[in-house]
Short mmCIF file of C-alpha atoms in Angstrom, two decimals:
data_model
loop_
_atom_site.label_atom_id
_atom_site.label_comp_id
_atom_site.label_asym_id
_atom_site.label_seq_id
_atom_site.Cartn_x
_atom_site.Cartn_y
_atom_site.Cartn_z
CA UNK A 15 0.00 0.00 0.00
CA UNK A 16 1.20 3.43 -1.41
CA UNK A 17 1.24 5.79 1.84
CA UNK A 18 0.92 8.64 0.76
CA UNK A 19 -0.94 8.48 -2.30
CA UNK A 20 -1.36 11.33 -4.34
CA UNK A 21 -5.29 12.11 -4.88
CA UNK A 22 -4.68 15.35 -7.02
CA UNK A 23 -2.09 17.00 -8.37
CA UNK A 24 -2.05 20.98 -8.42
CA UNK A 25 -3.05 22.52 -11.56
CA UNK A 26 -0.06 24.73 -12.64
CA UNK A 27 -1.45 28.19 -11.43
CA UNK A 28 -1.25 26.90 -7.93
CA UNK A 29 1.83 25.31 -7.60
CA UNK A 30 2.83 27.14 -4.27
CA UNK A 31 -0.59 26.41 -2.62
CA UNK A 32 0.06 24.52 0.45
CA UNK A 33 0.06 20.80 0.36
CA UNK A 34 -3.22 19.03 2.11
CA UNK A 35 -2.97 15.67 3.83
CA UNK A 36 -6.29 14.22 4.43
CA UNK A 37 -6.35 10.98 6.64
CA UNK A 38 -8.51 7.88 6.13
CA UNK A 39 -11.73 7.45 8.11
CA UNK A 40 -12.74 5.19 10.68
CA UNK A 41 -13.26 2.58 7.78
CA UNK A 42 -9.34 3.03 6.86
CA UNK A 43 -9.46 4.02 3.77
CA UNK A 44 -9.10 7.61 1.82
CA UNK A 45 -11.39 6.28 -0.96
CA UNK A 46 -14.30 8.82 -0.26
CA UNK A 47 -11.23 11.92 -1.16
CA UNK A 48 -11.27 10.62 -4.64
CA UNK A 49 -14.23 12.11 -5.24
CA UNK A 50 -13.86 15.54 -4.97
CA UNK A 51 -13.78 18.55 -6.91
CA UNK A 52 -10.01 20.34 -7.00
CA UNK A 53 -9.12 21.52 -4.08
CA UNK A 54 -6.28 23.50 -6.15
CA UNK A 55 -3.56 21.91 -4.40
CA UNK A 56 -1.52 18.83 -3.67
CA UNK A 57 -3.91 16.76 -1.78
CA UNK A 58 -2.11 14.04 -0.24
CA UNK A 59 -4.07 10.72 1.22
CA UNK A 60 -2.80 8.43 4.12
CA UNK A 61 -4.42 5.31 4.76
CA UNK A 62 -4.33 3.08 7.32
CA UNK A 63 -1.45 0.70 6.71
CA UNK A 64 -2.87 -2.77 7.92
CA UNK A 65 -5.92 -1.95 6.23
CA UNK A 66 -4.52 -5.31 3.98
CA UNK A 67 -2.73 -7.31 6.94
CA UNK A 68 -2.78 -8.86 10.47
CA UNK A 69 -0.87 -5.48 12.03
CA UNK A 70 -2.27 -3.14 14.59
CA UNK A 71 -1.37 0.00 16.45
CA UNK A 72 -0.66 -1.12 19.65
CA UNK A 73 -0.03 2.82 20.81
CA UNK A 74 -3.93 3.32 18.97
CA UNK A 75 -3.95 7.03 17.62
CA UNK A 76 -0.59 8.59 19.07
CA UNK A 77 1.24 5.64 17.12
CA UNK A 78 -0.74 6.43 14.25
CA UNK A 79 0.01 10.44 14.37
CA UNK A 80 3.80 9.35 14.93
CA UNK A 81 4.16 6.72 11.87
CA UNK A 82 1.88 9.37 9.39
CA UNK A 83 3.68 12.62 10.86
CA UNK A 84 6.78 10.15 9.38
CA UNK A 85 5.02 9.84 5.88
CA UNK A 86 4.47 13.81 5.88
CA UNK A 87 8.25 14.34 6.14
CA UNK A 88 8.96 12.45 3.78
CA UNK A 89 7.12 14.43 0.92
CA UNK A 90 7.69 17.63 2.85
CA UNK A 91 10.82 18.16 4.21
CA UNK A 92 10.27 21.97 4.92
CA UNK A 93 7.64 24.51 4.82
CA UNK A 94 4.12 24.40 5.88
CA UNK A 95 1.65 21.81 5.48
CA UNK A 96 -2.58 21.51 6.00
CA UNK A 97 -3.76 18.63 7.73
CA UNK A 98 -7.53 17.09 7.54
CA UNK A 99 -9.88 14.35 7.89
CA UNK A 100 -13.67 13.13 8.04
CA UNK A 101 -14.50 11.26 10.54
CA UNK A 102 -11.82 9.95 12.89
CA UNK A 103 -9.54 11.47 10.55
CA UNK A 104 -10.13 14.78 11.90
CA UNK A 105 -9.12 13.29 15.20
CA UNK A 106 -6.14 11.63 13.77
CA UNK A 107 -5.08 14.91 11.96
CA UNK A 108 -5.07 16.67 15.33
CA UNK A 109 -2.72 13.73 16.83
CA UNK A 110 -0.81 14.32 14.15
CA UNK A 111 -0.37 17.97 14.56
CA UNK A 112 1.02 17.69 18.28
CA UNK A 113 3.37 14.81 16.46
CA UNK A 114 4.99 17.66 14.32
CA UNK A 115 4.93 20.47 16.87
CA UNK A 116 8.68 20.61 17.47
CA UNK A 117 9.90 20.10 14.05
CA UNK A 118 11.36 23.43 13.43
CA UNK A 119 11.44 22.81 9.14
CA UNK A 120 7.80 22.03 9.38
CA UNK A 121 4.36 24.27 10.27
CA UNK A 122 1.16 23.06 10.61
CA UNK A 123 -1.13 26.01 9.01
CA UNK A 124 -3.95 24.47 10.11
CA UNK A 125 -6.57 21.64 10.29
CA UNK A 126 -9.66 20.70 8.67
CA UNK A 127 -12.25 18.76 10.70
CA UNK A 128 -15.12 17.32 8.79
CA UNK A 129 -17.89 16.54 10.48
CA UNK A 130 -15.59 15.42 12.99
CA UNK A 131 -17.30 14.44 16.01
CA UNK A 132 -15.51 15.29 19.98
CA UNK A 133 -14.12 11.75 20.83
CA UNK A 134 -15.98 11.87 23.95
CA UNK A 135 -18.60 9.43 25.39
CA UNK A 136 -21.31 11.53 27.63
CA UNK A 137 -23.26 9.62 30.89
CA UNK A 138 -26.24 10.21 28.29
CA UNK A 139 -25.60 8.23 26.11
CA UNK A 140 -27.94 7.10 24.34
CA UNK A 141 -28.55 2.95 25.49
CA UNK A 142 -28.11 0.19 22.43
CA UNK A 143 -27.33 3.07 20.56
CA UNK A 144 -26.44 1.43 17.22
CA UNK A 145 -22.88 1.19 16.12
CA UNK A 146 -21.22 3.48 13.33
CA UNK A 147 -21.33 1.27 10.00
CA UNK A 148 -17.91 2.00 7.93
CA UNK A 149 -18.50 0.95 3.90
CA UNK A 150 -15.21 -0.90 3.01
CA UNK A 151 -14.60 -1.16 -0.59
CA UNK A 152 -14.23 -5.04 -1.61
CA UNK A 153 -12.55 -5.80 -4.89
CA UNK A 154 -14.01 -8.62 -6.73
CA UNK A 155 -11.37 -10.78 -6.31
CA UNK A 156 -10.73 -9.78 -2.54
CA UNK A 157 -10.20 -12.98 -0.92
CA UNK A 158 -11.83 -13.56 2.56
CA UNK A 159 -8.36 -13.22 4.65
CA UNK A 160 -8.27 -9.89 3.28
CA UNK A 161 -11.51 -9.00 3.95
CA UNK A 162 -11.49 -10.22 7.47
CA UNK A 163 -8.00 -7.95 7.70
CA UNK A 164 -10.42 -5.00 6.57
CA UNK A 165 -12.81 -5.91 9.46
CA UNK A 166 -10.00 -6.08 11.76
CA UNK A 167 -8.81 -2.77 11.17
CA UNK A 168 -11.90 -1.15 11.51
CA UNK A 169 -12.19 -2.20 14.99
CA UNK A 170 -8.89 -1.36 15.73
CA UNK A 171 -9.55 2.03 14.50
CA UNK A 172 -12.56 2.32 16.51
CA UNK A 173 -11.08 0.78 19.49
CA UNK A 174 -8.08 3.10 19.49
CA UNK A 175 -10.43 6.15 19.19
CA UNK A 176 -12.28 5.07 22.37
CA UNK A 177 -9.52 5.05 24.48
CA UNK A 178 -7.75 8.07 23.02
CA UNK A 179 -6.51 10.46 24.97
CA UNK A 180 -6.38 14.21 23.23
CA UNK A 181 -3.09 16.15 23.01
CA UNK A 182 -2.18 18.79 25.40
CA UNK A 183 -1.15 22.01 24.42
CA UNK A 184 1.32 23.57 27.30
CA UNK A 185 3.05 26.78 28.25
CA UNK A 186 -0.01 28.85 26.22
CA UNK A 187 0.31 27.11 23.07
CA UNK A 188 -3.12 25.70 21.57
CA UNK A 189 -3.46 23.28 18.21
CA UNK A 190 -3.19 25.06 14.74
CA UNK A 191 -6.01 26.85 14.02
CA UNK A 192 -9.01 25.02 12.24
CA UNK A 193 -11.79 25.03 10.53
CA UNK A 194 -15.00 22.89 11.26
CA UNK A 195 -17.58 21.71 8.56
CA UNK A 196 -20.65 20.11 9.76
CA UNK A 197 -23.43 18.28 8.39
CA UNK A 198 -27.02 19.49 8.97
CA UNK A 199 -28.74 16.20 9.10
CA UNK A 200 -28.79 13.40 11.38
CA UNK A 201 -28.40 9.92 10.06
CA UNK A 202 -31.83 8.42 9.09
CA UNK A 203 -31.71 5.59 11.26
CA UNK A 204 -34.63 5.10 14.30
CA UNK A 205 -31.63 5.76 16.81
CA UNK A 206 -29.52 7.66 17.45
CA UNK A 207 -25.94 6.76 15.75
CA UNK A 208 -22.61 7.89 17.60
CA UNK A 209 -22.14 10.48 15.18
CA UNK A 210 -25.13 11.86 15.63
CA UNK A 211 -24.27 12.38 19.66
CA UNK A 212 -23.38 16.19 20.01
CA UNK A 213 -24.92 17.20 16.33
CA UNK A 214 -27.06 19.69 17.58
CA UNK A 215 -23.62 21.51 19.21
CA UNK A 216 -21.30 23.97 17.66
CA UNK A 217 -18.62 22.41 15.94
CA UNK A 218 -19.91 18.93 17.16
CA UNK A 219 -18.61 19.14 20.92
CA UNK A 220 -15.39 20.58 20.00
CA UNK A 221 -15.91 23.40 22.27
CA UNK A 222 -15.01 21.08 25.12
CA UNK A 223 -11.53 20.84 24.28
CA UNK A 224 -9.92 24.00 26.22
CA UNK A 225 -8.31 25.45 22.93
CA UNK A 226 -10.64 27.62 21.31
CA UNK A 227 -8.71 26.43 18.12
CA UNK A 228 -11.52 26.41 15.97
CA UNK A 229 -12.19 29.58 13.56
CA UNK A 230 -14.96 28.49 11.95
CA UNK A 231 -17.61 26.55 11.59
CA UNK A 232 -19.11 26.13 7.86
CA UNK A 233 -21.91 23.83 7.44
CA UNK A 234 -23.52 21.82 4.76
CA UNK A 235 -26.69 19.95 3.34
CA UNK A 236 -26.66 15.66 3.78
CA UNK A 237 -25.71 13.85 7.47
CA UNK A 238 -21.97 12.37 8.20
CA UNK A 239 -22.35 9.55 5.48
CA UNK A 240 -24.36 11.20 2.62
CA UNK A 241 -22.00 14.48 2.37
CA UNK A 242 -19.95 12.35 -0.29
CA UNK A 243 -22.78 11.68 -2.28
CA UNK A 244 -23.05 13.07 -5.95
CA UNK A 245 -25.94 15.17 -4.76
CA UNK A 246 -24.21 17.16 -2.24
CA UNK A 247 -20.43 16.57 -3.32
CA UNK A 248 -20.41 19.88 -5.05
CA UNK A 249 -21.31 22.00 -2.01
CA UNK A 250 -18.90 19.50 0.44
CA UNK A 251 -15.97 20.15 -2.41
CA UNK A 252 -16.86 24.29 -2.23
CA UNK A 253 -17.06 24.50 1.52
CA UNK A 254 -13.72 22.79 1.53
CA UNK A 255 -12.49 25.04 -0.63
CA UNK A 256 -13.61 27.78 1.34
CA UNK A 257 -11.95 25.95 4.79
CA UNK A 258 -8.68 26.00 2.85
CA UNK A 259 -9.09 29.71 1.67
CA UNK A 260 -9.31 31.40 5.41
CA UNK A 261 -6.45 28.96 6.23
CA UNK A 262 -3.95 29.72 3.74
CA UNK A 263 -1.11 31.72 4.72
CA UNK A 264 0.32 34.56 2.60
CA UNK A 265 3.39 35.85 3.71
CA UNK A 266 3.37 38.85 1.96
CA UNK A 267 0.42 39.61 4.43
CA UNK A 268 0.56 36.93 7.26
CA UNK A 269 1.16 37.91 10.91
CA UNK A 270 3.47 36.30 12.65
CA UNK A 271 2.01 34.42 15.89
CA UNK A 272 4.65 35.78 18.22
CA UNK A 273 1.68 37.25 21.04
CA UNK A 274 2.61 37.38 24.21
CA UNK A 275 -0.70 36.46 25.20
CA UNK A 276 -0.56 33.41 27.41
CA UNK A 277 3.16 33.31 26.96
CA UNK A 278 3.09 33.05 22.92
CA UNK A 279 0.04 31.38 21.67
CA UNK A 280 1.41 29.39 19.00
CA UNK A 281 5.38 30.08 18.79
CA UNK A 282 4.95 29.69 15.04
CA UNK A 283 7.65 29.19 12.63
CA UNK A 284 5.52 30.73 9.89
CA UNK A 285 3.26 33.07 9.03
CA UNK A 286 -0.80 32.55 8.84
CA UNK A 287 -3.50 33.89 7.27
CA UNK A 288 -4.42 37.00 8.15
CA UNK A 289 -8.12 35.59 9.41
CA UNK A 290 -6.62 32.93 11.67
CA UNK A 291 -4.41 35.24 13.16
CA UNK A 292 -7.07 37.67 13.87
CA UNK A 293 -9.21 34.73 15.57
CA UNK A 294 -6.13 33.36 17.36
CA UNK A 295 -4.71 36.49 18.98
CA UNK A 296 -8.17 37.38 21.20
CA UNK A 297 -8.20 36.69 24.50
CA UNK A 298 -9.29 33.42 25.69
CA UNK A 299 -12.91 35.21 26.76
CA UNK A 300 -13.14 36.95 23.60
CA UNK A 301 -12.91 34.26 21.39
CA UNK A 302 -15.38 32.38 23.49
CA UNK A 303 -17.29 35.18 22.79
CA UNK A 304 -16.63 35.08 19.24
CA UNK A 305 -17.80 31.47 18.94
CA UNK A 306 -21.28 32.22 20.47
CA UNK A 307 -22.31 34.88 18.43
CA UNK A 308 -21.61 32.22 15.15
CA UNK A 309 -23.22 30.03 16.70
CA UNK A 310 -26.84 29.48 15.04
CA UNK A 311 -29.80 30.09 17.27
CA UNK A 312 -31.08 26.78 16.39
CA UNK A 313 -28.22 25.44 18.37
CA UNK A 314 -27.92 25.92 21.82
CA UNK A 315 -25.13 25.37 24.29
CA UNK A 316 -25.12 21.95 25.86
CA UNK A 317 -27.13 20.94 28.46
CA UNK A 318 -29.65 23.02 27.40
CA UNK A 319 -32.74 21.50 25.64
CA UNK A 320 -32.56 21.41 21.59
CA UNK A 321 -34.61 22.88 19.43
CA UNK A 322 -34.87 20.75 16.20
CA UNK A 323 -36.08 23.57 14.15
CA UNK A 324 -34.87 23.98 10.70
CA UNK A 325 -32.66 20.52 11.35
CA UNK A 326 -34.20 18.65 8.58
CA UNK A 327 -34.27 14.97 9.30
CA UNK A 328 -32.63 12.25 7.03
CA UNK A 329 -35.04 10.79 4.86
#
């Protein structure tokens, strides 16, 4: 297995745009990517490596941000790099992030989450609440070991989530900044599915993690699975193209993160975009603040009770 595999190739006008490395799904694979529109950059894929094989990750998602942090040096030895995933590979991508924090050659310019939900399991949880259903692509002339390999791997992938503990940030410094996209609907199922858990929330729980890393939340039609349909893979492939817009840094017009709020924020080694920088440089109460008023009245804060207005259901 080619890790990483190259999903597409810049067209020549944006050669410079920063590379993207999007990281397979709870399912293992980065098959779903393939479908997009350009994302007018290098768009780099990792999958998971014993997707084909017996192997595991017996350090679950730190060994995983270790061995693909490895795989991202070795296509980009210096400079600054995007990092992304749906699914768990939002979570992954994060891991992955704190795995290249003190590599001086490399920055992190930011993360994409999509429809990544907090890797948290709330007291209210939902009882029998049916189990996330990954589509593995078979090949015709799979044979059964390998398919059974496939299987494996997803529960390792699963497994590894649910014991994951998230990176810390010390000394001030938070995760790159990032951008959320979130699906509207809930999965059409009669109960409620584990992605489905903090849907109603901003940025799907992500507020609970003490970072206030997140930018922006843009949203889209279709629930966690449908998003990569044909009928809402145009808006998905815009919105991402948007995400990657406000996270692009331009040096000519970047700001260097060197705040001495909360001892240096990020201690950068490059320069973001302007918008991030803006968003990252407010005080830990006004970006708090900032997050509320985006936050659309249909969704209230958490604990509250949720208004299902104008959240259409799957049908």
């Amino acid at each position: 297995m080619e890790n990483p595999i190259l999903i597409q190739k810049a067209p020549r006008r944006y050669k410079s745009a920063i590379p993207l490395f999007l990281f397979h799904d709870g399912g293992g694979t980065v098959l779903p990517y393939y479908f997009l529109e350009s994302l007018n950059r290098n768009v780099w894929g990792i999958s998971y490596p014993h997707l084909n094989d017996d192997g595991t990750f017996e350090s679950g998602i730190k060994g995983m941000g270790e061995l693909y942090a490895g795989y991202i040096r070795g296509k980009v030895s210096r400079g600054k790099v995007l990092l992304g995933g749906w699914s768990a590979g939002g979570s992954i991508a994060i891991q992955v992030a704190k795995c290249l924090e003190n590599i001086p050659e490399l920055c992190v310019a930011g993360i994409i989450l999509l429809d990544t939900p907090f890797p948290d399991f709330p007291d209210w949880r939902p009882k029998n609440s049916p189990p996330v259903q990954f589509h593995i692509p078979v090949a015709p002339d799979q044979t059964a070991k390998s398919r059974l390999a496939q299987q494996q791997a997803v529960n390792d992938i699963i497994h590894a989530l649910s014991v994951w503990e998230l990176p810390t940030w010390e000394n001030g410094r938070r995760p790159p900044p990032a951008v959320f996209i979130r699906a509207l609907k809930v999965v059409p199922t009669e109960k409620v599915v584990e992605v489905d858990w903090f849907r109603e929330e901003y940025a799907l729980g992500w507020q609970k993690y003490p970072y206030n890393f997140i930018i922006e939340e843009l949203r889209v039609d279709g629930d966690h699975f449908s998003i990569f349909t044909p009928s809402y893979l145009p808006e998905l492939s815009t919105k991402l193209r948007e995400a990657l817009e406000l996270l692009d840094s331009k040096p000519e017009t970047g700001i260097l993160l060197d705040s001495k709020l909360n001892s240096s924020i990020f201690e950068f080694r490059c320069f973001v975009s302007p918008h991030a920088a803006r968003a990252l440089k407010q005080s830990e109460s006004d970006v708090t603040s900032n997050l509320e008023e985006r936050r659309p009245r249909t969704h209230i804060t958490a604990g509250e009770p949720y208004e299902t207005a104008n959240m259409e259901k799957g049908e």
